[in-house]
Amino acid sequence: MTLQSDAAERPGDPSGRPAPSPAEPEAPPPREADVLAARVREALNRAGSRAAWAVGGPHGTLAGATPRRPADDAARSAAPPEEAPYDAGGLAGVLALWPVLGALVAGETLGLHTPLAAYGDRAAAGLPPGTTAHQLLTRRGPAHDGAGDTALTRLAEHLGGAPLGELAATLVWQPLAMARTRLADGALHTTPTDLGRFLTHLVSPSDHPVARSWTDGSLRLRTGELTPARGLLWHPAPHGTWSYGDTAAVWVSPRHRRWAVLLPADGDGRPRAAFREAVFAPPTAP
């Protein structure tokens, strides 16, 4: 199923250029990892931040670091740093809600531009008449971000017939071998390794479990000339990237087939811009 589109939507990356076809890319040169790691370490040191981070592409993780955190239970202290779970509730929208909605769209269970009332009173509860999933995903509807996510979660659970955490685990996390990712009682816990598996899939040619049509259709401007500009849940960011998250955050660049994740150890979101620049900004001439 192809995604429905508005006349005001512009395809491609945030600059409006068409997205490249998903041909199998070549692996990056080995030295690139060393140069990239040095740039990120310098940026985080200047920002005074301790953070787990990783950068990669369609072949997997290219570079990263996972500093050991103070252990708060025996299970965490026994695990290697890259396998210790992080509280990443701020990423639940992109790690659980977004791909589950994509599966419902791909299966023709959900139409992005169909008024939610068509799916029953529960799906449209508390929303003005005519509200659609597309409006909530692009924040063009009457609901603010928190209420929009709540409404979309209720919709996904209504159409999927199970709690969001179960739907995400069955439809997305298990197929991607994300064994340490859990969503329960509104809390999302995941690891840098699992995040890497998810983001690697998004910039790869693979069409399962997240359909390429859903990824490509989400990472383009869906708001026309309206501000703020949005894709489907994702936000356009500098250097042809798309981002999600305010503290813990992820980025993907379809054009460069690169992804990045930042998990600040102290919950401080200030290093986001410095980290993004270190990863995605073109290197300056010597």
PDB file of C-alpha atoms in Angstrom, residues 86-189:
ATOM      1  CA  TYR A  86      18.619   2.829  29.571  1.00  0.00           C
ATOM      2  CA  ASP A  87      15.411   4.565  30.538  1.00  0.00           C
ATOM      3  CA  ALA A  88      14.569   6.020  27.137  1.00  0.00           C
ATOM      4  CA  GLY A  89      10.901   6.862  27.556  1.00  0.00           C
ATOM      5  CA  GLY A  90      11.318   9.924  25.341  1.00  0.00           C
ATOM      6  CA  LEU A  91      11.985   7.619  22.389  1.00  0.00           C
ATOM      7  CA  ALA A  92       8.832   5.513  22.780  1.00  0.00           C
ATOM      8  CA  GLY A  93       7.119   7.475  20.026  1.00  0.00           C
ATOM      9  CA  VAL A  94       9.664   6.592  17.368  1.00  0.00           C
ATOM     10  CA  LEU A  95      10.662   3.158  18.658  1.00  0.00           C
ATOM     11  CA  ALA A  96       7.175   1.792  19.332  1.00  0.00           C
ATOM     12  CA  LEU A  97       4.289   4.016  18.213  1.00  0.00           C
ATOM     13  CA  TRP A  98       5.645   5.072  14.820  1.00  0.00           C
ATOM     14  CA  PRO A  99       6.554   1.596  13.478  1.00  0.00           C
ATOM     15  CA  VAL A 100       3.347   0.033  14.819  1.00  0.00           C
ATOM     16  CA  LEU A 101       1.281   2.667  13.010  1.00  0.00           C
ATOM     17  CA  GLY A 102       3.356   1.956   9.915  1.00  0.00           C
ATOM     18  CA  ALA A 103       2.486  -1.735  10.140  1.00  0.00           C
ATOM     19  CA  LEU A 104      -1.212  -0.869  10.411  1.00  0.00           C
ATOM     20  CA  VAL A 105      -0.944   1.398   7.348  1.00  0.00           C
ATOM     21  CA  ALA A 106       0.966  -1.244   5.363  1.00  0.00           C
ATOM     22  CA  GLY A 107      -1.675  -3.820   6.256  1.00  0.00           C
ATOM     23  CA  GLU A 108      -4.443  -1.419   5.143  1.00  0.00           C
ATOM     24  CA  THR A 109      -5.944  -1.470   8.625  1.00  0.00           C
ATOM     25  CA  LEU A 110      -5.354   2.286   9.010  1.00  0.00           C
ATOM     26  CA  GLY A 111      -5.770   5.085   6.495  1.00  0.00           C
ATOM     27  CA  LEU A 112      -3.780   8.187   7.353  1.00  0.00           C
ATOM     28  CA  HIS A 113      -6.415  10.587   6.044  1.00  0.00           C
ATOM     29  CA  THR A 114      -9.481   8.688   7.242  1.00  0.00           C
ATOM     30  CA  PRO A 115     -11.323  10.457  10.088  1.00  0.00           C
ATOM     31  CA  LEU A 116     -10.710   8.494  13.257  1.00  0.00           C
ATOM     32  CA  ALA A 117     -14.440   8.299  13.946  1.00  0.00           C
ATOM     33  CA  ALA A 118     -14.599   5.738  11.124  1.00  0.00           C
ATOM     34  CA  TYR A 119     -12.768   3.313  13.421  1.00  0.00           C
ATOM     35  CA  GLY A 120     -15.263   3.661  16.257  1.00  0.00           C
ATOM     36  CA  ASP A 121     -16.103   5.983  19.114  1.00  0.00           C
ATOM     37  CA  ARG A 122     -13.106   4.844  21.196  1.00  0.00           C
ATOM     38  CA  ALA A 123     -10.637   5.704  18.422  1.00  0.00           C
ATOM     39  CA  ALA A 124     -11.962   9.276  18.160  1.00  0.00           C
ATOM     40  CA  ALA A 125     -12.715   9.883  21.848  1.00  0.00           C
ATOM     41  CA  GLY A 126     -11.931  13.422  22.978  1.00  0.00           C
ATOM     42  CA  LEU A 127     -10.952  14.651  19.504  1.00  0.00           C
ATOM     43  CA  PRO A 128     -12.772  17.159  17.274  1.00  0.00           C
ATOM     44  CA  PRO A 129     -14.807  15.706  14.391  1.00  0.00           C
ATOM     45  CA  GLY A 130     -12.731  14.969  11.310  1.00  0.00           C
ATOM     46  CA  THR A 131      -9.409  14.484  13.116  1.00  0.00           C
ATOM     47  CA  THR A 132      -7.110  12.092  11.209  1.00  0.00           C
ATOM     48  CA  ALA A 133      -3.986  10.132  12.060  1.00  0.00           C
ATOM     49  CA  HIS A 134      -2.071  12.251   9.549  1.00  0.00           C
ATOM     50  CA  GLN A 135      -2.984  15.415  11.443  1.00  0.00           C
ATOM     51  CA  LEU A 136      -1.848  13.933  14.754  1.00  0.00           C
ATOM     52  CA  LEU A 137       1.407  12.598  13.307  1.00  0.00           C
ATOM     53  CA  THR A 138       2.281  15.969  11.793  1.00  0.00           C
ATOM     54  CA  ARG A 139       0.944  17.921  14.819  1.00  0.00           C
ATOM     55  CA  ARG A 140      -1.421  19.823  12.555  1.00  0.00           C
ATOM     56  CA  GLY A 141      -4.482  18.782  14.513  1.00  0.00           C
ATOM     57  CA  PRO A 142      -5.946  20.466  17.582  1.00  0.00           C
ATOM     58  CA  ALA A 143      -4.113  18.224  20.054  1.00  0.00           C
ATOM     59  CA  HIS A 144      -0.730  19.193  21.451  1.00  0.00           C
ATOM     60  CA  ASP A 145       2.146  16.677  21.326  1.00  0.00           C
ATOM     61  CA  GLY A 146       1.319  14.777  24.519  1.00  0.00           C
ATOM     62  CA  ALA A 147      -2.395  14.500  23.769  1.00  0.00           C
ATOM     63  CA  GLY A 148      -1.632  13.578  20.160  1.00  0.00           C
ATOM     64  CA  ASP A 149       0.608  10.693  21.194  1.00  0.00           C
ATOM     65  CA  THR A 150      -2.020   9.511  23.659  1.00  0.00           C
ATOM     66  CA  ALA A 151      -4.679   9.536  20.949  1.00  0.00           C
ATOM     67  CA  LEU A 152      -2.400   7.722  18.488  1.00  0.00           C
ATOM     68  CA  THR A 153      -1.491   5.111  21.092  1.00  0.00           C
ATOM     69  CA  ARG A 154      -5.167   4.525  21.828  1.00  0.00           C
ATOM     70  CA  LEU A 155      -5.805   4.188  18.082  1.00  0.00           C
ATOM     71  CA  ALA A 156      -2.937   1.706  17.587  1.00  0.00           C
ATOM     72  CA  GLU A 157      -4.070  -0.429  20.501  1.00  0.00           C
ATOM     73  CA  HIS A 158      -7.700  -0.320  19.326  1.00  0.00           C
ATOM     74  CA  LEU A 159      -6.841  -1.410  15.782  1.00  0.00           C
ATOM     75  CA  GLY A 160      -4.052  -3.801  16.801  1.00  0.00           C
ATOM     76  CA  GLY A 161      -5.994  -5.466  19.584  1.00  0.00           C
ATOM     77  CA  ALA A 162      -3.176  -5.396  22.148  1.00  0.00           C
ATOM     78  CA  PRO A 163      -1.146  -2.973  24.301  1.00  0.00           C
ATOM     79  CA  LEU A 164       1.393  -0.895  22.368  1.00  0.00           C
ATOM     80  CA  GLY A 165       4.368  -2.654  23.996  1.00  0.00           C
ATOM     81  CA  GLU A 166       3.111  -6.062  22.872  1.00  0.00           C
ATOM     82  CA  LEU A 167       2.402  -4.830  19.348  1.00  0.00           C
ATOM     83  CA  ALA A 168       5.858  -3.269  19.024  1.00  0.00           C
ATOM     84  CA  ALA A 169       7.575  -6.385  20.371  1.00  0.00           C
ATOM     85  CA  THR A 170       5.714  -8.712  18.005  1.00  0.00           C
ATOM     86  CA  LEU A 171       5.752  -6.565  14.879  1.00  0.00           C
ATOM     87  CA  VAL A 172       9.142  -4.841  15.162  1.00  0.00           C
ATOM     88  CA  TRP A 173      11.490  -5.632  18.030  1.00  0.00           C
ATOM     89  CA  GLN A 174      11.481  -9.429  17.837  1.00  0.00           C
ATOM     90  CA  PRO A 175      12.095  -9.525  14.050  1.00  0.00           C
ATOM     91  CA  LEU A 176      15.054  -7.139  14.577  1.00  0.00           C
ATOM     92  CA  ALA A 177      16.430  -9.195  17.521  1.00  0.00           C
ATOM     93  CA  MET A 178      15.967  -6.250  19.912  1.00  0.00           C
ATOM     94  CA  ALA A 179      15.813  -8.604  22.887  1.00  0.00           C
ATOM     95  CA  ARG A 180      16.482  -5.992  25.586  1.00  0.00           C
ATOM     96  CA  THR A 181      13.848  -3.455  24.571  1.00  0.00           C
ATOM     97  CA  ARG A 182      10.703  -3.298  26.718  1.00  0.00           C
ATOM     98  CA  LEU A 183       7.734  -0.941  27.019  1.00  0.00           C
ATOM     99  CA  ALA A 184       5.543  -1.353  30.078  1.00  0.00           C
ATOM    100  CA  ASP A 185       3.509   1.055  32.212  1.00  0.00           C
ATOM    101  CA  GLY A 186       4.620   3.933  29.997  1.00  0.00           C
ATOM    102  CA  ALA A 187       8.332   3.277  30.586  1.00  0.00           C
ATOM    103  CA  LEU A 188      10.617   2.310  27.699  1.00  0.00           C
ATOM    104  CA  HIS A 189      13.933   0.604  28.420  1.00  0.00           C
TER     105      HIS A 189
END
